[in-house]
Amino acid sequence: MPKNLIAIYPGSFDPITFGHLDIIERSCQMVEMLTVAVLKNPNKTPLFTVQERIAQITAATKHIHNLKVDSFTGLTVEYAQQQGAKILIRGLRAVSDFEMELQMAHTNKTLNHTIETIFLATSNEHSFLSSSVVKAIAEFGGQVDHLVPAEIAEALRSRLSPQN
Ligand code: PNS
């Protein structure tokens, strides 16, 4: 892949997990600049605000230099176009992801045929991992330190503890 590519990694990242971070690190080795773009989605009630998620992602990726963290509203392809990005990165964990991801890639292609989606296969050890799984464990007081960065595990504990 030519190194001068600008790419967007869009998502909810509520919160970012080691699975996302693996995709980010591997993408950053392939592109010139990657923007991790948090969708401001009015149809979802997130656990963490967009500002909190941006801060979490920024802290977890401070060792990566060709990376920006941002938020966006509206269509991903429009945001990508504004950023001069030609590539959307998405991770694929299992066949179950594939149908939805392929539909999204096809939809995005009809909206802007100049923007390509590139899928990266999630590393084996993260194939079960999602933000929802992390929240489901944390909600019942389970350990999530092996799934998310330490600060996020702590934030989950305080946000989801029974007193709150
Ligand atoms: O982390 P997620 O929730 O799986 O990310 C989904 C996301 C943000 C990539 C997707 O919902 C999206 O691109 N939303 C923006 C609206 C859009 O562009 N829709 C057209 C493609 S289906």
XYZ file of C-alpha atoms in Angstrom, residues 14-15 17-18 47-48 125-126 128-148 152-162:
40
model
C -17.642 3.846 23.524
C -15.065 3.096 24.855
C -10.705 -1.264 23.380
C -7.430 -3.114 22.799
C -21.754 5.755 28.201
C -18.966 8.287 27.586
C -6.862 -12.565 20.666
C -9.351 -9.726 20.094
C -14.475 -11.654 20.708
C -13.864 -8.106 21.897
C -16.246 -5.179 21.495
C -17.107 -2.045 23.444
C -20.464 -3.651 24.289
C -18.782 -6.758 25.727
C -16.532 -4.541 27.851
C -19.512 -2.567 29.177
C -21.495 -5.750 29.841
C -18.641 -7.142 31.966
C -17.996 -3.848 33.777
C -21.690 -3.425 34.568
C -21.536 -6.554 36.719
C -18.274 -5.585 38.390
C -16.111 -7.904 36.264
C -12.464 -7.251 35.414
C -11.866 -5.452 32.118
C -8.199 -4.523 32.616
C -7.115 -7.025 29.962
C -9.556 -5.531 27.432
C -9.092 -1.765 27.689
C -10.618 3.371 30.810
C -11.032 0.342 33.080
C -11.003 2.779 36.015
C -13.478 5.126 34.298
C -15.782 2.157 33.648
C -15.580 1.091 37.291
C -16.541 4.530 38.551
C -19.175 5.179 35.846
C -20.864 1.800 36.241
C -20.469 1.243 39.973
C -23.805 0.620 41.765
